[in-house]
GROMACS .gro file of C-alpha atoms in nm:
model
   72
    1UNK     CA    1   9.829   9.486  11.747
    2UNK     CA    2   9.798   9.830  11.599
    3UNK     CA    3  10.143   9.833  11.495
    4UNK     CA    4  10.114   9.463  11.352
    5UNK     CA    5   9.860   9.603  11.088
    6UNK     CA    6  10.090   9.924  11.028
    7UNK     CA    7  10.385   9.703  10.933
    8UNK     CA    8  10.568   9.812  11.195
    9UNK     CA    9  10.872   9.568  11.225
   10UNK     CA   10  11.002   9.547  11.608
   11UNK     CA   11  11.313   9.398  11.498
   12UNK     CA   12  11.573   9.531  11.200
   13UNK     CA   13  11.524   9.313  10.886
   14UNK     CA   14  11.811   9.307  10.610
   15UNK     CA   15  11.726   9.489  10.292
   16UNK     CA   16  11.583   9.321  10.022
   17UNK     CA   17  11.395   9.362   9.666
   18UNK     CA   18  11.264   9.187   9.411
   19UNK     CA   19  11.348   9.061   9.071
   20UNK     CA   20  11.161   9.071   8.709
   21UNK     CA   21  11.180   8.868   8.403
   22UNK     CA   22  11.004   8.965   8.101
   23UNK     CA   23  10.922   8.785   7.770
   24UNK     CA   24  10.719   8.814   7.469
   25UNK     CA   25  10.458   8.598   7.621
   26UNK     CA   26  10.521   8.581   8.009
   27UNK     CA   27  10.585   8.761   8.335
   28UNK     CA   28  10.798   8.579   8.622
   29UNK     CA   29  10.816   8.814   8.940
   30UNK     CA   30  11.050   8.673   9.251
   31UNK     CA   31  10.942   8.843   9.597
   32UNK     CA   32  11.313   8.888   9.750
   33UNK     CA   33  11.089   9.018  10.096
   34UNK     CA   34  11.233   8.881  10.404
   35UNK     CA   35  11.011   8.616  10.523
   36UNK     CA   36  10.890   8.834  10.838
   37UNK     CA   37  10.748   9.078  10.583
   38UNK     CA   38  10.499   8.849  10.405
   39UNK     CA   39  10.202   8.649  10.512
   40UNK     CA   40  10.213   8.391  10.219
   41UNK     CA   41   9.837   8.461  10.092
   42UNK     CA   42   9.688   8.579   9.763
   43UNK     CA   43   9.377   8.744   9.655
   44UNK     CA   44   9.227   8.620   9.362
   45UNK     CA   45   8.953   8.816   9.240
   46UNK     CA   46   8.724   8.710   8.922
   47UNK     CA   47   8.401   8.984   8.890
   48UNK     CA   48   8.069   8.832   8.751
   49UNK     CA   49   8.025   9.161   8.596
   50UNK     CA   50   8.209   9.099   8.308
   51UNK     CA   51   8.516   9.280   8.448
   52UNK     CA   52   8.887   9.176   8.440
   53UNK     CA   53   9.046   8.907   8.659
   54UNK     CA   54   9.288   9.046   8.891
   55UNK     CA   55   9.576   8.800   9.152
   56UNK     CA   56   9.755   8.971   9.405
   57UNK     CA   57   9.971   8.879   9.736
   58UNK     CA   58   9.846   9.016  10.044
   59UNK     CA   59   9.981   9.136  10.333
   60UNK     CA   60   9.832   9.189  10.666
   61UNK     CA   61   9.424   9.268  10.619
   62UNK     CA   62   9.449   9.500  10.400
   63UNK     CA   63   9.690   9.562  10.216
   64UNK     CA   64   9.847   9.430   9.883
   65UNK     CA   65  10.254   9.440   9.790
   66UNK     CA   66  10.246   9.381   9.404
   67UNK     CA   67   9.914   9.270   9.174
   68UNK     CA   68   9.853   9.135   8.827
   69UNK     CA   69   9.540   9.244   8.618
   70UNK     CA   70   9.397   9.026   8.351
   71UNK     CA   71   9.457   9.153   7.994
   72UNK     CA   72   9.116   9.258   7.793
   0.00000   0.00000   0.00000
């Protein structure tokens, strides 16, 4: 279980990467993970504090691969 959380993978994975795509008004971001590396759940966090917005996939418990704040 311990190495679960740690990412430890028992079994070799291909390599793989992501892509980016910027324009003037938009970000497009394609996770090229292997499947076995991502849980397929986001956080989406909106504070009542008047703070920024922020999205993120998760992985594991605790952890997050890539995140996107809200602009001010």
């Amino acid at each position: 279980m311990i190495l679960n959380f740690a990412h430890y993978r028992f079994t070799p994975l291909k390599n793989s990467g992501c892509t980016v795509f910027l324009g003037n008004d938009y970000m497009v971001r394609n996770y090229d993970y292997h499947p076995a590396t991502y849980d397929g759940r986001y956080l989406l966090f909106q504070p009542n504090d008047g703070g920024l917005a922020h999205v993120a996939p998760t992985s594991r418990v605790n952890s997050r691969m890539d995140g996107m704040n809200e602009a001010a």
